[in-house]
XYZ file of N, CA and C in Angstrom:
597
model
N 0.842 -1.191 0.000
C 0.000 0.000 0.000
C 0.880 1.245 0.000
N 0.454 2.233 -0.743
C 1.208 3.482 -0.849
C 0.300 4.615 -0.359
N 0.452 5.063 0.901
C -0.342 6.189 1.401
C 0.117 7.500 0.745
N -0.837 8.264 0.266
C -0.528 9.516 -0.423
C -1.476 10.622 0.031
N -1.097 11.834 -0.303
C -1.954 12.993 -0.052
C -2.906 13.244 -1.200
N -3.116 12.236 -2.046
C -4.070 12.355 -3.138
C -4.859 11.067 -3.258
N -6.057 11.196 -3.783
C -6.945 10.058 -4.006
C -6.905 9.716 -5.493
N -6.666 8.466 -5.817
C -6.641 8.020 -7.207
C -8.007 7.452 -7.579
N -8.585 7.949 -8.668
C -9.874 7.458 -9.142
C -9.663 6.444 -10.257
N -10.492 5.407 -10.319
C -10.340 4.402 -11.374
C -10.285 5.041 -12.766
N -9.336 4.559 -13.567
C -9.159 5.075 -14.919
C -8.086 6.130 -15.046
N -7.690 6.731 -13.938
C -6.658 7.766 -13.981
C -5.270 7.147 -14.082
N -4.349 7.884 -14.683
C -2.936 7.535 -14.592
C -2.319 8.408 -13.503
N -1.498 7.785 -12.686
C -0.937 8.447 -11.512
C 0.588 8.435 -11.612
N 1.209 9.601 -11.857
C 2.673 9.645 -11.861
C 3.198 9.729 -10.427
N 4.226 8.959 -10.129
C 4.794 8.922 -8.781
C 6.312 8.964 -8.855
N 6.905 9.721 -7.962
C 8.358 9.724 -7.816
C 8.688 8.953 -6.552
N 9.409 7.869 -6.696
C 9.701 6.974 -5.586
C 11.134 7.205 -5.135
N 11.313 7.521 -3.841
C 12.661 7.764 -3.332
C 12.899 7.176 -1.955
N 11.825 6.959 -1.171
C 12.029 6.345 0.139
C 12.445 4.883 -0.050
N 13.459 4.410 0.690
C 13.920 3.028 0.517
C 12.810 1.991 0.630
N 11.861 2.203 1.556
C 10.801 1.200 1.734
C 9.918 1.096 0.499
N 9.676 2.226 -0.176
C 8.823 2.175 -1.369
C 9.596 1.725 -2.600
N 10.908 1.983 -2.624
C 11.732 1.406 -3.688
C 11.682 -0.124 -3.594
N 11.755 -0.644 -2.365
C 11.647 -2.087 -2.168
C 10.259 -2.584 -2.568
N 9.229 -1.825 -2.209
C 7.872 -2.214 -2.554
C 7.709 -2.327 -4.068
N 8.210 -1.328 -4.810
C 8.070 -1.342 -6.267
C 8.778 -2.554 -6.860
N 9.963 -2.877 -6.351
C 10.691 -4.051 -6.848
C 9.882 -5.325 -6.627
N 9.292 -5.466 -5.449
C 8.501 -6.668 -5.157
C 7.228 -6.711 -5.989
N 6.599 -5.565 -6.154
C 5.377 -5.502 -6.950
C 5.662 -5.887 -8.396
N 6.747 -5.357 -8.946
C 7.061 -5.643 -10.347
C 7.482 -7.092 -10.548
N 7.975 -7.738 -9.509
C 8.307 -9.156 -9.602
C 7.058 -10.029 -9.498
N 5.937 -9.423 -9.113
C 4.685 -10.158 -8.971
C 3.637 -9.680 -9.954
N 2.506 -9.244 -9.435
C 1.356 -8.881 -10.271
C 1.484 -7.510 -10.923
N 2.384 -6.669 -10.404
C 2.480 -5.301 -10.904
C 1.479 -4.362 -10.262
N 0.666 -4.883 -9.318
C -0.370 -4.065 -8.685
C -0.013 -3.752 -7.234
N -0.450 -2.577 -6.807
C -0.385 -2.201 -5.394
C -1.547 -1.252 -5.126
N -1.703 -0.825 -3.895
C -2.814 0.054 -3.542
C -2.348 1.464 -3.248
N -3.149 2.432 -3.662
C -2.946 3.823 -3.274
C -4.091 4.201 -2.348
N -3.747 4.748 -1.181
C -4.754 5.108 -0.189
C -4.518 6.545 0.254
N -5.600 7.294 0.377
C -5.509 8.690 0.804
C -5.219 8.761 2.300
N -4.269 9.609 2.656
C -3.952 9.864 4.062
C -5.024 10.782 4.648
N -5.614 10.369 5.749
C -6.624 11.211 6.402
C -5.992 12.178 7.395
N -4.830 11.803 7.926
C -4.104 12.690 8.832
C -2.644 12.253 8.864
N -1.739 13.219 8.748
C -0.320 12.904 8.770
C 0.357 13.313 7.472
N 1.521 12.693 7.207
C 2.369 13.101 6.093
C 2.744 11.907 5.246
N 3.057 12.190 3.972
C 3.437 11.123 3.049
C 4.774 10.497 3.419
N 5.713 11.301 3.832
C 7.070 10.817 4.075
C 7.242 10.483 5.558
N 7.775 9.302 5.834
C 8.147 8.973 7.206
C 7.184 8.089 7.964
N 5.946 7.935 7.476
C 4.988 7.066 8.161
C 4.285 7.770 9.308
N 3.590 6.991 10.135
C 2.861 7.538 11.268
C 1.582 8.246 10.878
N 1.033 7.925 9.710
C -0.163 8.602 9.214
C -1.409 7.762 9.485
N -2.573 8.426 9.402
C -3.864 7.731 9.427
C -4.388 7.692 7.993
N -5.115 6.626 7.667
C -5.532 6.416 6.281
C -7.013 6.076 6.204
N -7.588 6.354 5.030
C -8.973 5.975 4.793
C -9.074 4.469 4.553
N -10.292 3.943 4.624
C -10.500 2.498 4.516
C -10.836 2.040 3.101
N -11.126 2.984 2.200
C -11.359 2.632 0.797
C -10.209 3.202 -0.005
N -9.583 2.352 -0.799
C -8.394 2.725 -1.555
C -8.593 2.343 -3.021
N -7.526 2.464 -3.800
C -7.579 2.136 -5.220
C -6.448 1.190 -5.568
N -6.791 0.102 -6.233
C -5.765 -0.798 -6.745
C -5.239 -0.220 -8.061
N -3.910 -0.167 -8.191
C -3.286 0.396 -9.390
C -2.257 -0.589 -9.939
N -1.958 -0.454 -11.228
C -0.943 -1.298 -11.865
C 0.145 -0.417 -12.451
N 1.394 -0.787 -12.222
C 2.513 -0.045 -12.794
C 2.538 -0.266 -14.307
N 2.515 0.835 -15.075
C 2.569 0.733 -16.532
C 3.860 1.319 -17.096
N 4.605 2.042 -16.256
C 5.889 2.588 -16.697
C 6.783 2.779 -15.478
N 8.062 2.469 -15.642
C 9.033 2.614 -14.562
C 10.345 3.089 -15.169
N 10.777 4.285 -14.746
C 12.011 4.860 -15.281
C 12.965 5.138 -14.129
N 14.127 4.444 -14.083
C 15.129 4.755 -13.050
C 15.666 6.174 -13.257
N 15.770 6.934 -12.171
C 16.241 8.320 -12.252
C 17.657 8.485 -11.731
N 18.246 7.416 -11.211
C 19.543 7.555 -10.558
C 19.360 8.041 -9.136
N 20.437 8.030 -8.367
C 20.379 8.456 -6.964
C 19.283 7.734 -6.201
N 19.091 6.452 -6.521
C 18.069 5.641 -5.835
C 16.678 6.267 -5.902
N 16.301 6.719 -7.081
C 14.960 7.246 -7.305
C 14.390 6.625 -8.572
N 13.064 6.554 -8.617
C 12.376 6.038 -9.792
C 11.162 6.892 -10.075
N 10.868 7.049 -11.355
C 9.619 7.678 -11.778
C 8.735 6.580 -12.335
N 7.596 6.375 -11.692
C 6.674 5.363 -12.203
C 5.357 6.017 -12.575
N 4.652 5.355 -13.475
C 3.287 5.745 -13.815
C 2.419 4.532 -13.539
N 1.356 4.751 -12.782
C 0.436 3.669 -12.426
C -0.944 3.983 -12.987
N -1.621 2.947 -13.453
C -2.997 3.078 -13.927
C -3.934 2.617 -12.822
N -4.849 3.496 -12.415
C -5.814 3.150 -11.368
C -6.870 2.216 -11.948
N -7.076 1.080 -11.279
C -7.939 0.029 -11.829
C -9.315 -0.026 -11.185
N -9.371 -0.165 -9.846
C -10.652 -0.409 -9.197
C -10.581 -0.021 -7.722
N -11.761 0.121 -7.127
C -11.885 0.416 -5.705
C -11.593 -0.850 -4.898
N -10.909 -0.689 -3.764
C -10.707 -1.797 -2.831
C -10.973 -1.300 -1.419
N -11.395 -2.218 -0.573
C -11.620 -1.915 0.843
C -10.508 -2.542 1.669
N -10.001 -1.779 2.617
C -8.991 -2.309 3.528
C -9.695 -3.133 4.593
N -9.370 -4.420 4.620
C -9.938 -5.321 5.621
C -9.142 -5.228 6.919
N -7.803 -5.177 6.771
C -6.936 -5.126 7.950
C -5.574 -4.575 7.552
N -5.063 -3.638 8.358
C -3.694 -3.169 8.164
C -2.744 -4.155 8.813
N -1.665 -4.474 8.107
C -0.676 -5.438 8.587
C 0.558 -4.718 9.099
N 1.540 -5.495 9.501
C 2.805 -4.945 9.969
C 3.388 -4.014 8.910
N 3.895 -2.865 9.329
C 4.408 -1.852 8.402
C 5.787 -2.180 7.847
N 6.450 -3.195 8.378
C 7.794 -3.519 7.906
C 7.690 -4.528 6.757
N 8.351 -4.309 5.643
C 9.267 -3.188 5.370
C 8.567 -1.949 4.810
N 7.275 -2.074 4.488
C 6.502 -0.949 3.947
C 5.038 -1.200 4.295
N 4.164 -0.187 4.160
C 2.753 -0.385 4.525
C 2.119 -1.518 3.706
N 1.415 -2.388 4.414
C 0.736 -3.511 3.778
C -0.647 -3.669 4.399
N -1.556 -4.235 3.612
C -2.916 -4.438 4.113
C -3.550 -5.623 3.409
N -4.485 -6.259 4.101
C -5.396 -7.192 3.464
C -6.528 -6.368 2.872
N -6.820 -6.580 1.600
C -7.886 -5.813 0.946
C -8.834 -6.755 0.220
N -10.024 -6.262 -0.038
C -10.984 -6.978 -0.880
C -11.571 -5.970 -1.854
N -12.059 -6.457 -2.972
C -12.726 -5.536 -3.884
C -13.871 -4.868 -3.135
N -13.948 -3.548 -3.240
C -14.971 -2.805 -2.508
C -16.355 -3.197 -3.014
N -17.262 -3.419 -2.071
C -18.636 -3.730 -2.455
C -19.206 -2.565 -3.243
N -19.817 -2.890 -4.371
C -20.355 -1.807 -5.194
C -21.437 -2.328 -6.116
N -22.226 -1.411 -6.598
C -23.172 -1.696 -7.672
C -22.825 -0.737 -8.799
N -21.987 -1.212 -9.722
C -21.542 -0.359 -10.810
C -22.338 -0.578 -12.087
N -23.526 -1.189 -11.966
C -24.401 -1.330 -13.127
C -25.008 0.023 -13.446
N -24.840 0.532 -14.691
C -25.305 1.873 -15.016
C -26.790 2.098 -14.796
N -27.673 1.083 -15.064
C -29.114 1.257 -14.882
C -29.633 2.535 -15.518
N -29.379 2.694 -16.819
C -29.879 3.866 -17.522
C -29.150 5.140 -17.181
N -27.898 5.036 -16.781
C -27.101 6.207 -16.422
C -27.024 7.161 -17.607
N -27.369 8.418 -17.381
C -27.330 9.442 -18.423
C -26.375 10.536 -17.971
N -25.195 10.582 -18.602
C -24.192 11.567 -18.216
C -24.284 12.860 -19.013
N -25.258 12.956 -19.922
C -25.377 14.169 -20.748
C -25.518 15.442 -19.905
N -26.329 15.453 -18.834
C -26.405 16.670 -18.013
C -25.060 17.013 -17.363
N -24.335 15.991 -16.910
C -23.016 16.233 -16.326
C -22.054 16.795 -17.372
N -22.121 16.251 -18.592
C -21.245 16.740 -19.659
C -21.515 18.204 -19.957
N -22.799 18.566 -20.029
C -23.148 19.985 -20.265
C -22.609 20.853 -19.129
N -22.765 20.371 -17.901
C -22.304 21.148 -16.758
C -20.787 21.295 -16.764
N -20.061 20.217 -17.118
C -18.599 20.291 -17.163
C -18.144 21.237 -18.279
N -18.854 21.218 -19.413
C -18.516 22.173 -20.482
C -18.714 23.608 -19.991
N -19.786 23.835 -19.252
C -20.034 25.166 -18.667
C -18.909 25.525 -17.692
N -18.499 24.541 -16.883
C -17.418 24.759 -15.916
C -16.136 25.178 -16.623
N -15.792 24.484 -17.706
C -14.561 24.808 -18.426
C -14.674 26.119 -19.190
N -15.868 26.461 -19.644
C -16.050 27.755 -20.296
C -15.801 28.889 -19.302
N -16.317 28.727 -18.099
C -16.087 29.733 -17.059
C -14.605 29.796 -16.688
N -13.968 28.621 -16.565
C -12.541 28.592 -16.237
C -11.726 29.291 -17.321
N -12.133 29.114 -18.584
C -11.442 29.774 -19.693
C -11.584 31.289 -19.600
N -12.783 31.752 -19.235
C -12.995 33.191 -19.059
C -12.099 33.759 -17.968
N -11.756 32.909 -16.995
C -10.890 33.345 -15.905
C -9.406 33.162 -16.234
N -9.121 32.737 -17.478
C -7.735 32.644 -17.929
C -7.113 31.266 -17.883
N -7.876 30.238 -17.500
C -7.321 28.875 -17.457
C -7.191 28.321 -18.871
N -6.162 27.532 -19.101
C -5.963 26.870 -20.392
C -6.691 25.534 -20.354
N -7.791 25.426 -21.079
C -8.604 24.206 -21.059
C -8.625 23.527 -22.427
N -7.714 23.916 -23.310
C -7.725 23.398 -24.682
C -7.522 21.891 -24.742
N -6.782 21.328 -23.817
C -6.441 19.902 -23.891
C -7.511 18.993 -23.291
N -8.570 19.553 -22.729
C -9.599 18.738 -22.084
C -10.432 18.025 -23.145
N -10.546 16.714 -23.022
C -11.258 15.885 -23.995
C -12.513 15.292 -23.353
N -13.690 15.731 -23.834
C -14.947 15.260 -23.268
C -15.728 14.359 -24.216
N -15.316 14.267 -25.463
C -16.130 13.556 -26.452
C -16.129 12.044 -26.244
N -15.165 11.514 -25.513
C -15.092 10.056 -25.339
C -15.749 9.580 -24.042
N -16.431 10.454 -23.335
C -17.099 10.054 -22.096
C -18.378 9.300 -22.443
N -18.496 8.066 -21.955
C -19.654 7.224 -22.244
C -20.582 7.160 -21.033
N -21.842 6.787 -21.291
C -22.816 6.603 -20.215
C -22.544 5.281 -19.507
N -21.540 5.291 -18.652
C -21.140 4.066 -17.952
C -20.458 4.463 -16.655
N -20.209 3.475 -15.803
C -19.488 3.749 -14.570
C -18.095 4.289 -14.875
N -17.413 3.724 -15.875
C -16.076 4.219 -16.225
C -16.145 5.638 -16.775
N -17.216 5.958 -17.515
C -17.400 7.328 -18.000
C -17.597 8.304 -16.859
N -18.308 7.856 -15.826
C -18.514 8.698 -14.650
C -17.192 8.973 -13.948
N -16.341 7.932 -13.836
C -15.017 8.134 -13.237
C -14.199 9.117 -14.069
N -14.288 8.990 -15.398
C -13.521 9.898 -16.254
C -13.971 11.338 -16.037
N -15.288 11.549 -15.996
C -15.790 12.908 -15.740
C -15.287 13.435 -14.409
N -15.334 12.591 -13.383
C -14.881 13.022 -12.055
C -13.423 13.452 -12.090
N -12.613 12.756 -12.892
C -11.192 13.093 -12.960
C -10.950 14.410 -13.684
N -11.939 14.881 -14.444
C -11.793 16.131 -15.195
C -12.263 17.353 -14.412
N -12.908 17.112 -13.273
C -13.446 18.212 -12.472
C -12.447 18.540 -11.357
N -12.147 19.840 -11.165
C -11.206 20.210 -10.096
C -11.852 20.045 -8.717
N -11.585 18.899 -8.108
C -12.180 18.574 -6.817
C -11.099 18.485 -5.751
N -11.467 18.834 -4.534
C -10.572 18.633 -3.393
C -10.402 17.132 -3.164
N -9.296 16.749 -2.558
C -9.017 15.332 -2.353
C -10.097 14.643 -1.513
N -10.655 15.347 -0.527
C -11.707 14.725 0.280
C -12.972 14.508 -0.529
N -13.249 15.385 -1.499
C -14.396 15.171 -2.381
C -14.149 13.972 -3.288
N -12.921 13.843 -3.801
C -12.583 12.681 -4.618
C -12.719 11.392 -3.795
N -12.288 11.445 -2.542
C -12.410 10.277 -1.668
C -13.880 9.944 -1.424
N -14.702 10.965 -1.266
C -16.134 10.724 -1.062
C -16.730 9.984 -2.257
N -16.328 10.369 -3.472
C -16.797 9.660 -4.658
C -16.302 8.215 -4.662
N -15.036 8.027 -4.294
C -14.458 6.689 -4.271
C -15.193 5.796 -3.276
N -15.625 6.359 -2.176
C -16.295 5.580 -1.137
C -17.763 5.317 -1.449
N -18.322 6.011 -2.445
C -19.732 5.846 -2.791
C -19.891 4.589 -3.644
N -20.590 3.593 -3.112
C -20.640 2.287 -3.771
C -21.680 2.212 -4.888
N -22.765 2.921 -4.778
C -23.816 2.866 -5.794
C -23.536 3.879 -6.896
N -23.532 3.410 -8.138
C -23.180 4.293 -9.244
C -24.178 5.438 -9.396
N -25.467 5.188 -9.151
C -26.465 6.251 -9.273
C -26.219 7.343 -8.232
N -25.882 6.931 -7.001
C -25.585 7.905 -5.951
C -24.294 8.644 -6.257
N -23.299 7.931 -6.802
C -22.039 8.571 -7.188
C -22.297 9.645 -8.242
N -23.201 9.335 -9.182
C -23.561 10.304 -10.220
C -24.215 11.538 -9.609
N -25.114 11.309 -8.646
C -25.792 12.431 -7.993
C -24.798 13.305 -7.237
N -23.901 12.657 -6.496
C -22.910 13.401 -5.709
C -21.988 14.201 -6.631
N -21.530 13.575 -7.717
C -20.662 14.290 -8.656
C -21.394 15.481 -9.263
N -22.662 15.302 -9.613
C -23.435 16.415 -10.171
C -23.491 17.597 -9.221
N -23.700 17.318 -7.933
C -23.739 18.396 -6.937
C -22.378 19.068 -6.821
N -21.312 18.288 -6.912
C -19.966 18.868 -6.826
C -19.666 19.754 -8.041
N -20.095 19.323 -9.220
C -19.907 20.147 -10.426
C -20.679 21.450 -10.287
N -21.912 21.369 -9.809
C -22.725 22.586 -9.614
C -22.040 23.546 -8.647
N -21.480 23.017 -7.571
C -20.774 23.867 -6.601
C -19.572 24.544 -7.247
N -18.844 23.799 -8.072
C -17.668 24.363 -8.742
C -18.072 25.461 -9.715
N -19.193 25.267 -10.423
C -19.699 26.292 -11.342
C -20.068 27.556 -10.571
N -20.771 27.383 -9.461
C -21.182 28.548 -8.662
C -19.972 29.319 -8.160
N -18.931 28.617 -7.777
C -17.723 29.285 -7.300
C -17.083 30.115 -8.405
N -17.006 29.555 -9.613
C -16.402 30.304 -10.719
C -17.289 31.470 -11.135
N -18.600 31.285 -11.117
C -19.505 32.396 -11.446
C -19.338 33.521 -10.438
N -19.162 33.166 -9.182
C -18.951 34.178 -8.146
C -17.645 34.939 -8.403
N -16.587 34.209 -8.764
C -15.307 34.865 -9.048
C -15.423 35.789 -10.251
N -16.151 35.345 -11.280
C -16.329 36.216 -12.452
C -17.137 37.451 -12.086
N -18.135 37.272 -11.241
C -18.957 38.394 -10.824
C -18.187 39.405 -9.995
N -17.125 38.928 -9.346
C -16.281 39.812 -8.545
C -15.073 40.328 -9.329
N -15.087 40.069 -10.627
C -13.999 40.559 -11.464
C -12.819 39.639 -11.532
N -13.012 38.334 -11.221
C -11.932 37.350 -11.339
C -11.112 37.264 -10.106
C-alpha cells in the first residue's frame, strides 16, 4: 500500500516519484509479482516517514511505466484500476501492507445518463477559460454513459481530495452520479462568483 496525499480514481494515470527506501523495495517486489499495489488517501499525517492515518477505501493500481532516475529514485506511472476496501492493516515492515478486498459496489449503469453532467462540465470549463485557465487539452467527447465514464468525468473536475475520496467511497453508481453532479454545480457557482467579482 502506498499512502498519499491524493486520491486516485479508477481510470486515472498516476505519476509517482519513488525515493524512500521502503517504497523502492515495494516497487521491486510488486514488479516481480502482479504489478499491482494500492494507493490510499492519508486522512491525517504526512506522506514521508509514516505515522499517518488512512482511509479504509483505496484504489488498486498497476505499474505501466518505470524509469530509473539515478540516486536511488524512480519515476513510475500507475494506472488506477478499481476500488478496494482495507480489511486489515498489517505490519508496516518493510513498507505499509494491508489485506484488501474488492470494494462492495453496484456499478451497473441502470440507464445512467451523463449528458447533463457533460453539459455542466462544459459550462465549468467555459467559465474557467474566461478566468484565464488553459482548457484546450480537455477531452470530453469520449465520455460514455457508464461507470467508467462517470469516473472519467470526475477526474476532469477540479475537486478537493476529500471530495474525490467521497466519490471513491460511494458504492452505488447512481448515488455517485448524484454526488458528482452536486460537486460540479458547486464548482460552477464558485467560478460564477469569481467572475462576478472581477476574477
